[in-house]
mmCIF file of C-alpha atoms in Angstrom:
data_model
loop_
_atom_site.group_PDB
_atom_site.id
_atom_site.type_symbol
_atom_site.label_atom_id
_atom_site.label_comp_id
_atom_site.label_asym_id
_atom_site.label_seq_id
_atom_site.Cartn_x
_atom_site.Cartn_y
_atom_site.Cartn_z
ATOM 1 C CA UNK A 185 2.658 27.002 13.201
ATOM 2 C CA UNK A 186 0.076 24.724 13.018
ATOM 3 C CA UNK A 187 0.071 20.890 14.218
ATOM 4 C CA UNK A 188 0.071 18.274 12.080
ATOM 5 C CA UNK A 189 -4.310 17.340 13.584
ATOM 6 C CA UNK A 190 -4.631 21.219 12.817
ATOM 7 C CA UNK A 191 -3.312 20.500 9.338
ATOM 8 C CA UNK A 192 -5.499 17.763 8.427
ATOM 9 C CA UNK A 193 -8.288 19.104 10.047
ATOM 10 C CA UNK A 194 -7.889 21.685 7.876
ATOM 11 C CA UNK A 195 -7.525 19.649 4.301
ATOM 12 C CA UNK A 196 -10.703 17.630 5.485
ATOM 13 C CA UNK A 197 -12.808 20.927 5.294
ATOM 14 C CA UNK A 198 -11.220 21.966 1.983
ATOM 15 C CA UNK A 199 -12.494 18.287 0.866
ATOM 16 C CA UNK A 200 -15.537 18.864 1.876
ATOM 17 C CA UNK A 201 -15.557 22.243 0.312
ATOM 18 C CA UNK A 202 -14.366 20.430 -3.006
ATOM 19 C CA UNK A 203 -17.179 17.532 -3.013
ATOM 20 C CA UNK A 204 -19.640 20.743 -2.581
ATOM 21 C CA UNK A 205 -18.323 21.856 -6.287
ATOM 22 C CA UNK A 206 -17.390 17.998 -7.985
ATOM 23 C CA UNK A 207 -20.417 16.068 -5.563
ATOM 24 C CA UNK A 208 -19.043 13.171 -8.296
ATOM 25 C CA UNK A 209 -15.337 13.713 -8.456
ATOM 26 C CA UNK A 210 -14.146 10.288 -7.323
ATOM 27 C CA UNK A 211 -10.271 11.957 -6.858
ATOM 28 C CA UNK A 212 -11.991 14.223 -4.852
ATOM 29 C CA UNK A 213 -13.562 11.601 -2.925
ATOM 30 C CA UNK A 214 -10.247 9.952 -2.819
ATOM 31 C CA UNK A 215 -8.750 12.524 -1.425
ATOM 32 C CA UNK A 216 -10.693 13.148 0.952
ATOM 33 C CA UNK A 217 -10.491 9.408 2.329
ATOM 34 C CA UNK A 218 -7.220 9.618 3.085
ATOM 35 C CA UNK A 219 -6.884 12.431 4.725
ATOM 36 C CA UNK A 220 -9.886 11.529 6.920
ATOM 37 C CA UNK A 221 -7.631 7.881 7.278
ATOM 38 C CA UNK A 222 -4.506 10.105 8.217
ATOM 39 C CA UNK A 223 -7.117 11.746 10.853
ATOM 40 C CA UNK A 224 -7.927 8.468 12.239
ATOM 41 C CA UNK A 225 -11.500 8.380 11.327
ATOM 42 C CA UNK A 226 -11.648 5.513 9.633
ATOM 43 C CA UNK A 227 -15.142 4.243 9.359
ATOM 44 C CA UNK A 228 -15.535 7.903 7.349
ATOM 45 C CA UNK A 229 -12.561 7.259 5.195
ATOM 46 C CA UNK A 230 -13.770 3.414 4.336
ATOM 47 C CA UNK A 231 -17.045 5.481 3.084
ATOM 48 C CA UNK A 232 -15.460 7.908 0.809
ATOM 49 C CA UNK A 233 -13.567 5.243 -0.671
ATOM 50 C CA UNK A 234 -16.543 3.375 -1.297
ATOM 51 C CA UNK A 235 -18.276 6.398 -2.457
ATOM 52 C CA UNK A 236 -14.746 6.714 -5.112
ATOM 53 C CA UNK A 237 -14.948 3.630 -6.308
ATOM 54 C CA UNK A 238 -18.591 3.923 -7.171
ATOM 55 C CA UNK A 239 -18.180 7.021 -9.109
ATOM 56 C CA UNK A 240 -15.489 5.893 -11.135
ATOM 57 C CA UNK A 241 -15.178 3.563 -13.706
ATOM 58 C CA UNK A 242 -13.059 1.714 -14.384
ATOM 59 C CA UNK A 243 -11.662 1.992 -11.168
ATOM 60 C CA UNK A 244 -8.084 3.363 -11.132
ATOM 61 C CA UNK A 245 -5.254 1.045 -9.207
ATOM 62 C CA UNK A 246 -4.580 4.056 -7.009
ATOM 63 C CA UNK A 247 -7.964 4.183 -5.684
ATOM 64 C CA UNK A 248 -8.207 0.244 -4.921
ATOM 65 C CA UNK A 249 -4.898 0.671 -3.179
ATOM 66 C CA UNK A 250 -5.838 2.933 -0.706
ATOM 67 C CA UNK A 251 -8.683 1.268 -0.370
ATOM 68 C CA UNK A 252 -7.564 -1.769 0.418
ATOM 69 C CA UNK A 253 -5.173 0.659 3.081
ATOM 70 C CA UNK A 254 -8.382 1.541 4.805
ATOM 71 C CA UNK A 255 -9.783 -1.744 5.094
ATOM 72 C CA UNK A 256 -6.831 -3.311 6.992
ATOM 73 C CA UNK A 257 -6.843 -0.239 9.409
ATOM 74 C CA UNK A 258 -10.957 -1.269 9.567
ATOM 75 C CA UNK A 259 -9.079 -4.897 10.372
ATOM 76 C CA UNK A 260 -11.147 -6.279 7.724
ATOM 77 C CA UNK A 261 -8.477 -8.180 6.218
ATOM 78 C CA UNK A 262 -9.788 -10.681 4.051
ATOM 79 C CA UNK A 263 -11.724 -7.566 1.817
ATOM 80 C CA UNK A 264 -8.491 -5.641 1.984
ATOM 81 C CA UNK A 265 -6.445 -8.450 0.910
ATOM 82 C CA UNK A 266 -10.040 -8.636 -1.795
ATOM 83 C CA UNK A 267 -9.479 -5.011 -3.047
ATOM 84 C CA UNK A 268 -5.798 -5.401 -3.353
ATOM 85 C CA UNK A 269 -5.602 -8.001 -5.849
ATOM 86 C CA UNK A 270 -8.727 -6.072 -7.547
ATOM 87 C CA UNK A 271 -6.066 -3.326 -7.766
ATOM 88 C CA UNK A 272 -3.508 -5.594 -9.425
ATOM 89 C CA UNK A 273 -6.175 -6.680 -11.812
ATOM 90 C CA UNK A 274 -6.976 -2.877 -12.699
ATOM 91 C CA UNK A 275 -3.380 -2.695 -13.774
ATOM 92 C CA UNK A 276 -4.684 -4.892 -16.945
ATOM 93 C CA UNK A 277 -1.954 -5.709 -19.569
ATOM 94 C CA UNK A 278 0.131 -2.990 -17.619
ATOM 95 C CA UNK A 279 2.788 -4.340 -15.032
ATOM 96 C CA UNK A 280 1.646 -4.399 -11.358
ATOM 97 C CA UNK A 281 3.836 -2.505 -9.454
ATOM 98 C CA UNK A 282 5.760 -4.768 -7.140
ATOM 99 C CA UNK A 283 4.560 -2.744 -4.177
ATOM 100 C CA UNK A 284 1.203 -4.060 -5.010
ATOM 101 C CA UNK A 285 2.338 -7.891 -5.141
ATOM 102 C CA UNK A 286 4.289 -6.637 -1.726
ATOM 103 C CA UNK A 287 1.184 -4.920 -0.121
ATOM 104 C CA UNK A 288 -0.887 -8.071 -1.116
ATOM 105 C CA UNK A 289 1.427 -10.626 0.322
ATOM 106 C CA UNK A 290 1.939 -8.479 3.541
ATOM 107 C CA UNK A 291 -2.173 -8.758 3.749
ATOM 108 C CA UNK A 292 -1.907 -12.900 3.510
ATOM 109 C CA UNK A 293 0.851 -12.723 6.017
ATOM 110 C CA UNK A 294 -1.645 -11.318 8.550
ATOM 111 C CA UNK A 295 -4.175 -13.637 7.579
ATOM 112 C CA UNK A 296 -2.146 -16.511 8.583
ATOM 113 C CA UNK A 297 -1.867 -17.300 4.315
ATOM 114 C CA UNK A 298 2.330 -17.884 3.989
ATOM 115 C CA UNK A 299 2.421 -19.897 0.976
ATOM 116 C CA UNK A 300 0.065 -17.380 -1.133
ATOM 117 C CA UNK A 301 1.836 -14.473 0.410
ATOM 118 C CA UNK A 302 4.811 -16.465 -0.250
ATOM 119 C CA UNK A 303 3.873 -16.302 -4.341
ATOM 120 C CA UNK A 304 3.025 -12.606 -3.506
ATOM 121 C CA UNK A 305 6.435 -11.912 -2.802
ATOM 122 C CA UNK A 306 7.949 -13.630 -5.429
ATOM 123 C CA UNK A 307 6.381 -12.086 -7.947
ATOM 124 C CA UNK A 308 7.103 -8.513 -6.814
ATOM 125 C CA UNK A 309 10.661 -9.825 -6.351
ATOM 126 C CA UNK A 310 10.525 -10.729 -9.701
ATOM 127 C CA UNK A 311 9.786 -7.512 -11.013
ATOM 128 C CA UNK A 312 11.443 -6.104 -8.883
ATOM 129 C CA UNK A 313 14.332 -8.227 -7.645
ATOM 130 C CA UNK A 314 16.435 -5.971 -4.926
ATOM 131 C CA UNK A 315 12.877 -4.755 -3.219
ATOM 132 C CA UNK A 316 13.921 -4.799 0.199
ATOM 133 C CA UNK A 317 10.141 -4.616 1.816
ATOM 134 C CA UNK A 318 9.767 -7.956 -0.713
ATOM 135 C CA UNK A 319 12.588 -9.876 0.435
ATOM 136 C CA UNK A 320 11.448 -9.345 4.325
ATOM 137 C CA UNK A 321 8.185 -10.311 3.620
ATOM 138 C CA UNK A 322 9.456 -13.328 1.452
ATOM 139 C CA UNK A 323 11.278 -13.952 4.474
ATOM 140 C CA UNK A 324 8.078 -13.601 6.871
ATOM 141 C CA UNK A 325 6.399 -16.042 4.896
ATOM 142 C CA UNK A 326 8.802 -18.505 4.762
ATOM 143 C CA UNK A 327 9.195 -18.229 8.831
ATOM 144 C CA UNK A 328 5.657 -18.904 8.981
ATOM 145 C CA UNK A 329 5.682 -22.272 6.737
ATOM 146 C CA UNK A 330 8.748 -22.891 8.683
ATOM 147 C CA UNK A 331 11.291 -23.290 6.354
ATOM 148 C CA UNK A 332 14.072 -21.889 8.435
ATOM 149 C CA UNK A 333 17.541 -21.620 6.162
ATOM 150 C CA UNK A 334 15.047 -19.916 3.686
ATOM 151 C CA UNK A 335 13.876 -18.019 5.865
ATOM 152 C CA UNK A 336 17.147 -17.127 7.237
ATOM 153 C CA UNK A 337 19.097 -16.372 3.704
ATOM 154 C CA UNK A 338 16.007 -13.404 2.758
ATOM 155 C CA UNK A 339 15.955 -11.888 6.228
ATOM 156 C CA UNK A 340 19.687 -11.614 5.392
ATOM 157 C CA UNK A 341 18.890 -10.519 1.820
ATOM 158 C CA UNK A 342 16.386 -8.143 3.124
ATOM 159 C CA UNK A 343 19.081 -6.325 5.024
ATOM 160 C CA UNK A 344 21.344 -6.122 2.955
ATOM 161 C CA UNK A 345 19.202 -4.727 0.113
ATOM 162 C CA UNK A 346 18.069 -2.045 2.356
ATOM 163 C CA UNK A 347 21.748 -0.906 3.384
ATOM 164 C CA UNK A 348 22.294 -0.711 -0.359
ATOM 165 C CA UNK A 349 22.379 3.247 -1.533
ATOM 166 C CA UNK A 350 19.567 4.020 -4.010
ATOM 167 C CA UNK A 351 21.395 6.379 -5.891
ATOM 168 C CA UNK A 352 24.965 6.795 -6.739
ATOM 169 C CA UNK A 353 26.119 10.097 -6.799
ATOM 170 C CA UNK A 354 29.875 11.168 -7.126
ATOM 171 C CA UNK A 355 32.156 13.917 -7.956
ATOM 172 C CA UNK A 356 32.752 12.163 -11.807
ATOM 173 C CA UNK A 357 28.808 12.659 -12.302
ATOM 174 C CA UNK A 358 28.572 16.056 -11.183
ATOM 175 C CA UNK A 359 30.961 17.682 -13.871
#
């Protein structure tokens, strides 16, 4: 069996293979930065990302998002936390996804930015309201600005939301 740096070794030379036949194809190009992210080569995956997002327009969310991934592995935060909210504003008069608002706010809680991470996190609790990764970083934020029984009441929120089942399933539903 192969090992999981066999395996993406692997899909990174079927990428390469693929921007051979579609030298345009910003999926392609996509593709192939994550998997070269996965392989820890990031300085190649920020490059195929930029080479995505110049071959496709408009820019698809999905692409911004990962993105915006690779730049905070880079540690450039400020341009990840940039390319994030240019994902949200790709969404246009569609809904952002609250795990955009969530990725965003977790950004600005790295950069030291609670209250706009803070507003991050409300707003993908809003769309969202039992999103457990929201609620901890809600509760993150409000840490930082120090507002303790805040604080306190999402961390426990947070928990509780994730020991929630997603699905119910029972015997009644089955027959």
């Amino acid at each position: 069996a192969e090992s999981d740096a066999e395996q993406i070794e692997r899909a990174i030379r079927h990428h390469e293979e693929a921007a051979i036949i579609d030298p345009d194809g910003a999926m392609t190009m996509h593709h192939w930065a994550v998997t070269l992210d996965r392989a820890g080569r990031h300085s190649e995956a920020l490059e195929q990302h930029e080479a995505a997002l110049s071959a496709s327009l408009p820019v698809p969310p999905k692409l911004l998002v990962a993105y915006s991934k690779s730049l905070a592995r880079a540690e450039r935060w400020e341009d990840a936390v940039a390319a994030m909210r240019r994902a949200a504003d790709a969404y246009g008069d569609r809904p952002v996804p609250a795990s955009v608002l969530t990725q965003t706010g977790e950004l600005q809680v790295h950069l030291g930015e609670a209250v706009s991470a803070e507003a991050s996190f409300r707003a993908a609790l809003e769309i969202s309201p039992q999103y457990a990764s929201a609620m901890y970083g809600l509760a993150l934020s409000q840490r930082d600005q120090k507002h303790w029984p805040e604080a306190e009441q999402s961390f426990e929120s947070a928990v509780s939301a994730a020991a929630r089942p997603r699905f119910t399933w029972s015997k009644e539903l089955a027959h």
